[in-house]
Amino acid sequence: MEVSAMNCHHRFYTLEDFFKSAHENGFRNVELWSGPMHFYLDYQQYDDIQILKELEKKYDIKIIGVCPEQTNPKPNNMAAKHEDEQKRVYHYFKNAIDIAHFLNAHQVVVTSGWAYLSENLEEARTRSAQMMRKLAEYAQIQGIPLAIEALQPRESLLVNTISDLKDYLELVNHENLKICLDLGAMAKANETIKDYFETFGSRIIHCHFVDGNPVGHMAWGDGNRNMCEDLDILHQYDYQGYLSFEIVNQMYYQQPHLADQKCIELFNQWRPK
């Protein structure tokens, strides 16, 4: 297992500030969140990827994945309802996949999207699965797995639990759709790392690895989770993917590097049993 930093809580610093901070904290990998203040991405265009390649080289850091913006109120809803919306959503994620392909990244993180509260959830879930299948097919051609994470109920009602994920995978029915284990969504659903691995096994290819009370996407040491216990379980299941510190709590915006430092220092203290 290796760790990666994420730029979510570095949003009031430049992208280069983030890479410099990650390098100084000893990270060798980062996962790129497509916040527009760092790297602009929409359905028509995206910033020059060469900038990312230059940052990788300058700071000796590999971008291991792309995490596109995709929750309400962002327009990039996998379960978009109308045809024009759906076209934009498809091309948005297609661009994210192309970026990951150019960077030789390991995955693009996706979600089910969200439904309007006044509509039938099954209809929205079906729309989402249809879009996801098209994107999984394109991503497979590009050699990029998609990794879906569950969302918390305040974000979406379509896929919140392991059971929801199982049903959704069956609905999409494509081998290129894998699992991203998000500890925040997992904790909100009162589920465990063991539950995920007993259900999905090697289909879990990525992890958003965060502390919380029980949720909150916090730096390790600031919540009530035990990192060593979580790492021991991941090790027992022979998890081979990356652990991304997806820290998004605004209390870290002023000094985001300190949150990353706490996380990697705690990780480096762990030794597998």
GROMACS .gro file of C-alpha atoms in nm:
model
  273
    1MET     CA    1   0.000   0.000   0.000
    2GLU     CA    2   0.108   0.351  -0.080
    3VAL     CA    3  -0.044   0.684   0.014
    4SER     CA    4  -0.128   0.984  -0.199
    5ALA     CA    5  -0.207   1.343  -0.114
    6MET     CA    6  -0.509   1.523  -0.257
    7ASN     CA    7  -0.549   1.891  -0.334
    8CYS     CA    8  -0.908   1.945  -0.210
    9HIS     CA    9  -0.811   2.137   0.104
   10HIS     CA   10  -0.535   2.326  -0.078
   11ARG     CA   11  -0.799   2.525  -0.269
   12PHE     CA   12  -0.673   2.861  -0.143
   13TYR     CA   13  -0.321   2.784  -0.267
   14THR     CA   14  -0.197   2.730  -0.621
   15LEU     CA   15  -0.161   2.387  -0.776
   16GLU     CA   16   0.217   2.428  -0.769
   17ASP     CA   17   0.197   2.519  -0.399
   18PHE     CA   18   0.021   2.184  -0.349
   19PHE     CA   19   0.285   1.987  -0.541
   20LYS     CA   20   0.564   2.164  -0.353
   21SER     CA   21   0.394   2.091  -0.020
   22ALA     CA   22   0.339   1.725  -0.112
   23HIS     CA   23   0.705   1.689  -0.208
   24GLU     CA   24   0.825   1.851   0.114
   25ASN     CA   25   0.602   1.620   0.317
   26GLY     CA   26   0.753   1.315   0.150
   27PHE     CA   27   0.467   1.213  -0.078
   28ARG     CA   28   0.554   1.031  -0.399
   29ASN     CA   29   0.196   1.026  -0.531
   30VAL     CA   30  -0.102   1.258  -0.555
   31GLU     CA   31  -0.461   1.220  -0.671
   32LEU     CA   32  -0.579   1.516  -0.876
   33TRP     CA   33  -0.915   1.666  -0.775
   34SER     CA   34  -1.038   1.879  -1.062
   35GLY     CA   35  -1.117   2.190  -0.863
   36PRO     CA   36  -1.123   2.475  -1.119
   37MET     CA   37  -0.885   2.687  -0.912
   38HIS     CA   38  -0.619   2.422  -0.981
   39PHE     CA   39  -0.706   2.244  -1.306
   40TYR     CA   40  -1.006   2.348  -1.508
   41LEU     CA   41  -1.213   2.076  -1.669
   42ASP     CA   42  -1.554   2.090  -1.835
   43TYR     CA   43  -1.733   1.914  -2.120
   44GLN     CA   44  -1.569   2.126  -2.391
   45GLN     CA   45  -1.214   2.186  -2.270
   46TYR     CA   46  -0.955   2.145  -2.002
   47ASP     CA   47  -0.630   2.312  -1.903
   48ASP     CA   48  -0.302   2.219  -2.067
   49ILE     CA   49  -0.208   1.871  -1.944
   50GLN     CA   50   0.156   1.952  -2.006
   51ILE     CA   51   0.142   2.171  -1.696
   52LEU     CA   52   0.065   1.859  -1.493
   53LYS     CA   53   0.349   1.666  -1.655
   54GLU     CA   54   0.591   1.947  -1.572
   55LEU     CA   55   0.479   1.952  -1.209
   56GLU     CA   56   0.520   1.576  -1.186
   57LYS     CA   57   0.876   1.605  -1.316
   58LYS     CA   58   0.973   1.912  -1.112
   59TYR     CA   59   0.858   1.767  -0.781
   60ASP     CA   60   0.920   1.396  -0.854
   61ILE     CA   61   0.555   1.312  -0.788
   62LYS     CA   62   0.322   1.083  -0.982
   63ILE     CA   63  -0.046   1.166  -1.041
   64ILE     CA   64  -0.205   0.829  -0.972
   65GLY     CA   65  -0.567   0.918  -1.035
   66VAL     CA   66  -0.820   1.180  -1.133
   67CYS     CA   67  -1.118   1.273  -0.915
   68PRO     CA   68  -1.353   1.494  -1.119
   69GLU     CA   69  -1.603   1.729  -0.954
   70GLN     CA   70  -1.946   1.565  -0.978
   71THR     CA   71  -2.180   1.631  -0.686
   72ASN     CA   72  -2.470   1.874  -0.656
   73PRO     CA   73  -2.454   2.170  -0.733
   74LYS     CA   74  -2.191   2.077  -0.992
   75PRO     CA   75  -2.344   2.022  -1.337
   76ASN     CA   76  -2.169   1.689  -1.395
   77ASN     CA   77  -2.444   1.456  -1.277
   78MET     CA   78  -2.414   1.093  -1.388
   79ALA     CA   79  -2.794   1.066  -1.355
   80ALA     CA   80  -2.866   1.378  -1.563
   81LYS     CA   81  -3.227   1.388  -1.673
   82HIS     CA   82  -3.241   1.569  -2.006
   83GLU     CA   83  -3.067   1.488  -2.335
   84ASP     CA   84  -2.859   1.806  -2.356
   85GLU     CA   85  -2.742   1.755  -1.997
   86GLN     CA   86  -2.653   1.396  -2.070
   87LYS     CA   87  -2.440   1.492  -2.369
   88ARG     CA   88  -2.249   1.743  -2.157
   89VAL     CA   89  -2.200   1.490  -1.875
   90TYR     CA   90  -2.071   1.224  -2.114
   91HIS     CA   91  -1.816   1.458  -2.268
   92TYR     CA   92  -1.713   1.588  -1.926
   93PHE     CA   93  -1.623   1.243  -1.797
   94LYS     CA   94  -1.476   1.148  -2.134
   95ASN     CA   95  -1.237   1.442  -2.094
   96ALA     CA   96  -1.149   1.327  -1.742
   97ILE     CA   97  -1.073   0.980  -1.876
   98ASP     CA   98  -0.856   1.127  -2.154
   99ILE     CA   99  -0.661   1.327  -1.896
  100ALA     CA  100  -0.604   1.014  -1.687
  101HIS     CA  101  -0.494   0.825  -1.998
  102PHE     CA  102  -0.243   1.095  -2.091
  103LEU     CA  103  -0.104   1.094  -1.736
  104ASN     CA  104  -0.088   0.713  -1.727
  105ALA     CA  105  -0.298   0.726  -1.410
  106HIS     CA  106  -0.452   0.425  -1.239
  107GLN     CA  107  -0.820   0.523  -1.225
  108VAL     CA  108  -1.087   0.790  -1.250
  109VAL     CA  109  -1.316   0.812  -0.946
  110VAL     CA  110  -1.687   0.831  -1.028
  111THR     CA  111  -2.016   0.840  -0.843
  112SER     CA  112  -2.375   0.749  -0.927
  113GLY     CA  113  -2.474   1.113  -0.946
  114TRP     CA  114  -2.794   1.230  -0.780
  115ALA     CA  115  -3.169   1.239  -0.833
  116TYR     CA  116  -3.421   1.515  -0.782
  117LEU     CA  117  -3.616   1.450  -0.463
  118SER     CA  118  -3.942   1.483  -0.655
  119GLU     CA  119  -3.864   1.206  -0.905
  120ASN     CA  120  -3.865   0.828  -0.902
  121LEU     CA  121  -3.530   0.705  -0.772
  122GLU     CA  122  -3.529   0.390  -0.981
  123GLU     CA  123  -3.567   0.593  -1.298
  124ALA     CA  124  -3.275   0.813  -1.196
  125ARG     CA  125  -3.066   0.508  -1.103
  126THR     CA  126  -3.137   0.354  -1.443
  127ARG     CA  127  -3.028   0.673  -1.621
  128SER     CA  128  -2.711   0.677  -1.413
  129ALA     CA  129  -2.628   0.315  -1.494
  130GLN     CA  130  -2.680   0.371  -1.865
  131MET     CA  131  -2.441   0.666  -1.862
  132MET     CA  132  -2.191   0.475  -1.650
  133ARG     CA  133  -2.191   0.180  -1.889
  134LYS     CA  134  -2.110   0.408  -2.185
  135LEU     CA  135  -1.827   0.568  -1.992
  136ALA     CA  136  -1.692   0.233  -1.868
  137GLU     CA  137  -1.677   0.115  -2.228
  138TYR     CA  138  -1.487   0.425  -2.339
  139ALA     CA  139  -1.255   0.412  -2.037
  140GLN     CA  140  -1.173   0.048  -2.110
  141ILE     CA  141  -1.060   0.144  -2.459
  142GLN     CA  142  -0.837   0.408  -2.300
  143GLY     CA  143  -0.701   0.159  -2.045
  144ILE     CA  144  -0.844   0.346  -1.745
  145PRO     CA  145  -1.063   0.172  -1.484
  146LEU     CA  146  -1.349   0.366  -1.332
  147ALA     CA  147  -1.378   0.340  -0.954
  148ILE     CA  148  -1.718   0.418  -0.807
  149GLU     CA  149  -1.758   0.534  -0.448
  150ALA     CA  150  -2.077   0.540  -0.244
  151LEU     CA  151  -2.213   0.879  -0.143
  152GLN     CA  152  -2.366   0.997   0.182
  153PRO     CA  153  -2.745   1.049   0.186
  154ARG     CA  154  -2.702   1.428   0.205
  155GLU     CA  155  -2.522   1.408  -0.132
  156SER     CA  156  -2.737   1.155  -0.315
  157LEU     CA  157  -2.996   0.884  -0.248
  158LEU     CA  158  -2.892   0.658  -0.536
  159VAL     CA  159  -2.591   0.464  -0.399
  160ASN     CA  160  -2.517   0.491  -0.026
  161THR     CA  161  -2.442   0.139   0.095
  162ILE     CA  162  -2.267  -0.183   0.001
  163SER     CA  163  -2.603  -0.328  -0.098
  164ASP     CA  164  -2.666  -0.026  -0.321
  165LEU     CA  165  -2.324  -0.067  -0.480
  166LYS     CA  166  -2.388  -0.436  -0.551
  167ASP     CA  167  -2.719  -0.358  -0.718
  168TYR     CA  168  -2.565  -0.074  -0.916
  169LEU     CA  169  -2.275  -0.286  -1.043
  170GLU     CA  170  -2.526  -0.545  -1.164
  171LEU     CA  171  -2.727  -0.272  -1.334
  172VAL     CA  172  -2.422  -0.129  -1.513
  173ASN     CA  173  -2.291  -0.477  -1.594
  174HIS     CA  174  -1.943  -0.380  -1.710
  175GLU     CA  175  -1.614  -0.526  -1.592
  176ASN     CA  176  -1.433  -0.192  -1.614
  177LEU     CA  177  -1.636  -0.044  -1.328
  178LYS     CA  178  -1.448  -0.107  -1.004
  179ILE     CA  179  -1.487   0.013  -0.643
  180CYS     CA  180  -1.339   0.308  -0.457
  181LEU     CA  181  -1.376   0.252  -0.084
  182ASP     CA  182  -1.453   0.589   0.076
  183LEU     CA  183  -1.420   0.562   0.453
  184GLY     CA  184  -1.652   0.859   0.506
  185ALA     CA  185  -1.944   0.710   0.314
  186MET     CA  186  -1.865   0.370   0.466
  187ALA     CA  187  -1.881   0.506   0.821
  188LYS     CA  188  -2.202   0.698   0.750
  189ALA     CA  189  -2.364   0.371   0.639
  190ASN     CA  190  -2.239   0.196   0.958
  191GLU     CA  191  -2.033  -0.043   0.748
  192THR     CA  192  -1.672  -0.159   0.782
  193ILE     CA  193  -1.364  -0.216   0.573
  194LYS     CA  194  -1.412  -0.588   0.631
  195ASP     CA  195  -1.770  -0.565   0.500
  196TYR     CA  196  -1.642  -0.405   0.179
  197PHE     CA  197  -1.371  -0.662   0.116
  198GLU     CA  198  -1.594  -0.957   0.200
  199THR     CA  199  -1.836  -0.826  -0.063
  200PHE     CA  200  -1.613  -0.687  -0.338
  201GLY     CA  201  -1.265  -0.837  -0.282
  202SER     CA  202  -1.014  -0.743  -0.550
  203ARG     CA  203  -1.270  -0.524  -0.727
  204ILE     CA  204  -1.170  -0.256  -0.473
  205ILE     CA  205  -0.889  -0.071  -0.652
  206HIS     CA  206  -0.878   0.262  -0.470
  207CYS     CA  207  -0.947   0.409  -0.126
  208HIS     CA  208  -1.029   0.757   0.003
  209PHE     CA  209  -0.861   0.711   0.337
  210VAL     CA  210  -0.973   0.965   0.597
  211ASP     CA  211  -1.052   1.010   0.963
  212GLY     CA  212  -1.389   1.129   1.094
  213ASN     CA  213  -1.640   1.148   1.381
  214PRO     CA  214  -1.759   0.917   1.225
  215VAL     CA  215  -1.751   1.116   0.900
  216GLY     CA  216  -1.599   1.451   0.809
  217HIS     CA  217  -1.311   1.374   0.574
  218MET     CA  218  -1.064   1.487   0.839
  219ALA     CA  219  -0.690   1.450   0.878
  220TRP     CA  220  -0.583   1.139   1.064
  221GLY     CA  221  -0.560   1.202   1.437
  222ASP     CA  222  -0.843   1.457   1.435
  223GLY     CA  223  -1.128   1.204   1.435
  224ASN     CA  224  -1.210   0.885   1.622
  225ARG     CA  225  -1.085   0.623   1.375
  226ASN     CA  226  -0.774   0.419   1.448
  227MET     CA  227  -0.542   0.433   1.147
  228CYS     CA  228  -0.332   0.134   1.252
  229GLU     CA  229  -0.637  -0.086   1.297
  230ASP     CA  230  -0.771   0.020   0.956
  231LEU     CA  231  -0.435  -0.042   0.791
  232ASP     CA  232  -0.406  -0.384   0.955
  233ILE     CA  233  -0.743  -0.484   0.807
  234LEU     CA  234  -0.647  -0.356   0.462
  235HIS     CA  235  -0.321  -0.550   0.489
  236GLN     CA  236  -0.506  -0.867   0.594
  237TYR     CA  237  -0.712  -0.845   0.274
  238ASP     CA  238  -0.394  -0.786   0.071
  239TYR     CA  239  -0.510  -0.450  -0.058
  240GLN     CA  240  -0.264  -0.335  -0.325
  241GLY     CA  241  -0.409   0.004  -0.421
  242TYR     CA  242  -0.344   0.359  -0.312
  243LEU     CA  243  -0.475   0.530   0.001
  244SER     CA  244  -0.567   0.890  -0.084
  245PHE     CA  245  -0.600   1.142   0.195
  246GLU     CA  246  -0.919   1.312   0.068
  247ILE     CA  247  -0.928   1.590   0.327
  248VAL     CA  248  -1.206   1.839   0.258
  249ASN     CA  249  -1.288   1.998   0.592
  250GLN     CA  250  -1.258   2.376   0.580
  251MET     CA  251  -1.070   2.389   0.909
  252TYR     CA  252  -0.759   2.290   0.710
  253TYR     CA  253  -0.779   2.559   0.442
  254GLN     CA  254  -0.530   2.796   0.605
  255GLN     CA  255  -0.254   2.540   0.665
  256PRO     CA  256  -0.336   2.236   0.450
  257HIS     CA  257   0.024   2.112   0.454
  258LEU     CA  258   0.001   2.044   0.827
  259ALA     CA  259  -0.296   1.812   0.777
  260ASP     CA  260  -0.105   1.618   0.511
  261GLN     CA  261   0.200   1.605   0.735
  262LYS     CA  262   0.001   1.450   1.022
  263CYS     CA  263  -0.142   1.187   0.790
  264ILE     CA  264   0.183   1.073   0.631
  265GLU     CA  265   0.370   1.074   0.962
  266LEU     CA  266   0.108   0.849   1.119
  267PHE     CA  267   0.112   0.621   0.815
  268ASN     CA  268   0.492   0.593   0.828
  269GLN     CA  269   0.471   0.480   1.191
  270TRP     CA  270   0.256   0.181   1.098
  271ARG     CA  271   0.419  -0.154   1.047
  272PRO     CA  272   0.219  -0.454   0.920
  273LYS     CA  273   0.166  -0.730   1.173
   0.00000   0.00000   0.00000
